[in-house]
Amino acid sequence: MSTGIIIRQVRVEDWQRARDLRLDALRDPVAAVAFLEVYEQAVTKPDEFWQDRTTRAATDPHAAQFIAEAEDGRWLGSMTGVVELTGGNGALEGDVIEVDQVHVVGVFVRAEARGTGLALDLIRTLQEWAWSLTGPRIERVRLFVHEDNPRAEAMYRKAGFEPSGVTLPAPDGLAGREVELAVLRG
């Protein structure tokens, strides 16, 4: 793990910091191909939205948001895992869940922490959480990365994710395709 960085699950009382980090992520130059939400939409959401979102990520046994916190208390990154059950529909149109899995979403590392291994530490923590689940037993961890986001794809491949062969049209009129990458339970 990166020196001086604590990776932990978000807590209910962290909702304002979770909101602020998400809004910063949505202002990132690659946000248009990295997130299914835009800053202009997110910034108008009421406090109750952010409180509910953070409470779910802190307490729901089928979802967890992990944050990377520096020694001085700054949040340097975040990543969320959501359990998807066999037979359900996934996040994108045409995405059908064929095995109990965790879907990685909301990945963001601040520019000053990129290239330090922090994203890999977040992924390892999220995978440890996923593999620890017993109801259901998770068979794989997956995510989608836009074909125009090579920096993110390279990081995921470094973490052991491989293309599954599934590609889907990018949502909301965004050009291009989303490529599914996955790691199987080993």
Short mmCIF file of N, CA, C and O in Angstrom, two decimals, residues 6-51:
data_model
loop_
_atom_site.label_atom_id
_atom_site.label_comp_id
_atom_site.label_asym_id
_atom_site.label_seq_id
_atom_site.Cartn_x
_atom_site.Cartn_y
_atom_site.Cartn_z
N ILE A 6 -4.28 5.67 3.95
CA ILE A 6 -5.21 4.72 4.54
C ILE A 6 -6.33 4.50 3.55
O ILE A 6 -6.91 5.46 3.03
N ILE A 7 -6.61 3.24 3.26
CA ILE A 7 -7.77 2.92 2.42
C ILE A 7 -8.81 2.30 3.34
O ILE A 7 -8.52 1.35 4.07
N ARG A 8 -9.99 2.88 3.30
CA ARG A 8 -11.07 2.42 4.18
C ARG A 8 -12.41 2.59 3.50
O ARG A 8 -12.53 3.32 2.51
N GLN A 9 -13.39 1.91 4.04
CA GLN A 9 -14.75 2.07 3.53
C GLN A 9 -15.29 3.42 4.01
O GLN A 9 -15.01 3.86 5.13
N VAL A 10 -16.05 4.05 3.16
CA VAL A 10 -16.66 5.32 3.50
C VAL A 10 -17.60 5.11 4.69
O VAL A 10 -18.15 4.03 4.89
N ARG A 11 -17.75 6.15 5.50
CA ARG A 11 -18.65 6.11 6.66
C ARG A 11 -19.84 7.04 6.40
O ARG A 11 -19.72 7.99 5.62
N VAL A 12 -20.94 6.78 7.07
CA VAL A 12 -22.16 7.57 6.88
C VAL A 12 -21.87 9.06 7.03
O VAL A 12 -22.34 9.88 6.23
N GLU A 13 -21.10 9.42 8.03
CA GLU A 13 -20.84 10.84 8.29
C GLU A 13 -19.91 11.49 7.27
O GLU A 13 -19.69 12.70 7.30
N ASP A 14 -19.40 10.73 6.32
CA ASP A 14 -18.50 11.24 5.29
C ASP A 14 -19.24 11.84 4.09
O ASP A 14 -18.60 12.17 3.08
N TRP A 15 -20.54 11.98 4.15
CA TRP A 15 -21.31 12.29 2.95
C TRP A 15 -20.84 13.58 2.25
O TRP A 15 -20.81 13.63 1.02
N GLN A 16 -20.47 14.61 3.00
CA GLN A 16 -20.05 15.86 2.36
C GLN A 16 -18.72 15.68 1.62
O GLN A 16 -18.55 16.18 0.51
N ARG A 17 -17.81 14.95 2.22
CA ARG A 17 -16.52 14.70 1.57
C ARG A 17 -16.70 13.78 0.37
O ARG A 17 -16.03 13.95 -0.65
N ALA A 18 -17.62 12.80 0.48
CA ALA A 18 -17.91 11.92 -0.65
C ALA A 18 -18.51 12.73 -1.80
O ALA A 18 -18.15 12.55 -2.96
N ARG A 19 -19.41 13.64 -1.48
CA ARG A 19 -20.00 14.52 -2.50
C ARG A 19 -18.91 15.37 -3.17
O ARG A 19 -18.84 15.45 -4.40
N ASP A 20 -18.07 15.99 -2.36
CA ASP A 20 -17.04 16.88 -2.91
C ASP A 20 -16.06 16.12 -3.81
O ASP A 20 -15.67 16.63 -4.87
N LEU A 21 -15.69 14.90 -3.42
CA LEU A 21 -14.79 14.11 -4.25
C LEU A 21 -15.46 13.74 -5.57
O LEU A 21 -14.85 13.80 -6.64
N ARG A 22 -16.74 13.36 -5.49
CA ARG A 22 -17.47 13.01 -6.73
C ARG A 22 -17.56 14.22 -7.65
O ARG A 22 -17.35 14.10 -8.87
N LEU A 23 -17.85 15.39 -7.12
CA LEU A 23 -17.93 16.59 -7.96
C LEU A 23 -16.57 16.91 -8.57
O LEU A 23 -16.50 17.29 -9.75
N ASP A 24 -15.50 16.73 -7.82
CA ASP A 24 -14.16 16.93 -8.38
C ASP A 24 -13.90 15.93 -9.50
O ASP A 24 -13.34 16.28 -10.54
N ALA A 25 -14.32 14.68 -9.30
CA ALA A 25 -14.13 13.65 -10.34
C ALA A 25 -14.86 14.03 -11.62
O ALA A 25 -14.34 13.84 -12.72
N LEU A 26 -16.04 14.59 -11.48
CA LEU A 26 -16.84 14.95 -12.65
C LEU A 26 -16.29 16.17 -13.39
O LEU A 26 -16.69 16.44 -14.52
N ARG A 27 -15.34 16.87 -12.77
CA ARG A 27 -14.66 17.99 -13.45
C ARG A 27 -13.35 17.56 -14.09
O ARG A 27 -12.69 18.36 -14.75
N ASP A 28 -12.97 16.30 -13.91
CA ASP A 28 -11.73 15.79 -14.49
C ASP A 28 -11.83 15.83 -16.02
O ASP A 28 -12.90 15.63 -16.58
N PRO A 29 -10.71 16.05 -16.71
CA PRO A 29 -10.75 16.13 -18.18
C PRO A 29 -11.30 14.88 -18.88
O PRO A 29 -11.85 15.00 -19.97
N VAL A 30 -11.18 13.70 -18.29
CA VAL A 30 -11.71 12.49 -18.94
C VAL A 30 -13.08 12.08 -18.39
O VAL A 30 -13.57 11.00 -18.71
N ALA A 31 -13.70 12.93 -17.60
CA ALA A 31 -14.98 12.58 -16.99
C ALA A 31 -16.04 12.20 -18.03
O ALA A 31 -16.85 11.30 -17.78
N ALA A 32 -16.02 12.82 -19.18
CA ALA A 32 -17.05 12.55 -20.19
C ALA A 32 -17.05 11.09 -20.65
O ALA A 32 -18.10 10.57 -21.02
N VAL A 33 -15.88 10.43 -20.63
CA VAL A 33 -15.83 9.02 -21.03
C VAL A 33 -15.65 8.09 -19.84
O VAL A 33 -15.59 6.88 -20.01
N ALA A 34 -15.58 8.64 -18.63
CA ALA A 34 -15.34 7.82 -17.45
C ALA A 34 -16.58 7.61 -16.58
O ALA A 34 -16.66 6.63 -15.85
N PHE A 35 -17.53 8.52 -16.64
CA PHE A 35 -18.68 8.46 -15.73
C PHE A 35 -19.98 8.57 -16.51
O PHE A 35 -20.03 9.17 -17.57
N LEU A 36 -21.03 8.00 -15.93
CA LEU A 36 -22.36 8.05 -16.56
C LEU A 36 -23.17 9.23 -16.03
O LEU A 36 -24.38 9.21 -16.03
N GLU A 37 -22.47 10.26 -15.59
CA GLU A 37 -23.10 11.43 -14.99
C GLU A 37 -22.23 12.63 -15.33
O GLU A 37 -21.02 12.48 -15.52
N VAL A 38 -22.81 13.80 -15.38
CA VAL A 38 -22.03 15.00 -15.64
C VAL A 38 -22.13 15.95 -14.45
O VAL A 38 -23.09 15.93 -13.68
N TYR A 39 -21.12 16.79 -14.32
CA TYR A 39 -21.04 17.72 -13.20
C TYR A 39 -22.30 18.58 -13.09
O TYR A 39 -22.84 18.76 -11.99
N GLU A 40 -22.76 19.09 -14.20
CA GLU A 40 -23.91 20.00 -14.19
C GLU A 40 -25.16 19.35 -13.59
O GLU A 40 -25.99 20.04 -12.99
N GLN A 41 -25.31 18.04 -13.75
CA GLN A 41 -26.43 17.32 -13.13
C GLN A 41 -26.17 17.09 -11.64
O GLN A 41 -27.04 17.32 -10.80
N ALA A 42 -24.97 16.61 -11.34
CA ALA A 42 -24.66 16.20 -9.97
C ALA A 42 -24.65 17.37 -8.99
O ALA A 42 -25.10 17.22 -7.85
N VAL A 43 -24.15 18.51 -9.42
CA VAL A 43 -24.01 19.64 -8.51
C VAL A 43 -25.37 20.17 -8.03
O VAL A 43 -25.46 20.80 -6.97
N THR A 44 -26.44 19.89 -8.75
CA THR A 44 -27.77 20.38 -8.37
C THR A 44 -28.51 19.45 -7.42
O THR A 44 -29.58 19.80 -6.92
N LYS A 45 -27.94 18.28 -7.15
CA LYS A 45 -28.63 17.31 -6.30
C LYS A 45 -28.61 17.77 -4.84
O LYS A 45 -27.61 18.31 -4.37
N PRO A 46 -29.73 17.55 -4.14
CA PRO A 46 -29.83 18.02 -2.75
C PRO A 46 -28.96 17.19 -1.79
O PRO A 46 -28.54 16.07 -2.11
N ASP A 47 -28.73 17.74 -0.62
CA ASP A 47 -27.94 17.05 0.40
C ASP A 47 -28.47 15.65 0.69
O ASP A 47 -27.70 14.72 0.91
N GLU A 48 -29.80 15.49 0.69
CA GLU A 48 -30.40 14.20 0.99
C GLU A 48 -29.95 13.12 0.00
O GLU A 48 -29.76 11.97 0.38
N PHE A 49 -29.76 13.48 -1.26
CA PHE A 49 -29.27 12.53 -2.26
C PHE A 49 -27.89 12.02 -1.85
O PHE A 49 -27.62 10.82 -1.86
N TRP A 50 -27.00 12.94 -1.50
CA TRP A 50 -25.63 12.58 -1.15
C TRP A 50 -25.60 11.80 0.17
O TRP A 50 -24.79 10.87 0.32
N GLN A 51 -26.46 12.17 1.10
CA GLN A 51 -26.53 11.44 2.37
C GLN A 51 -26.98 10.00 2.13
O GLN A 51 -26.38 9.06 2.67
#
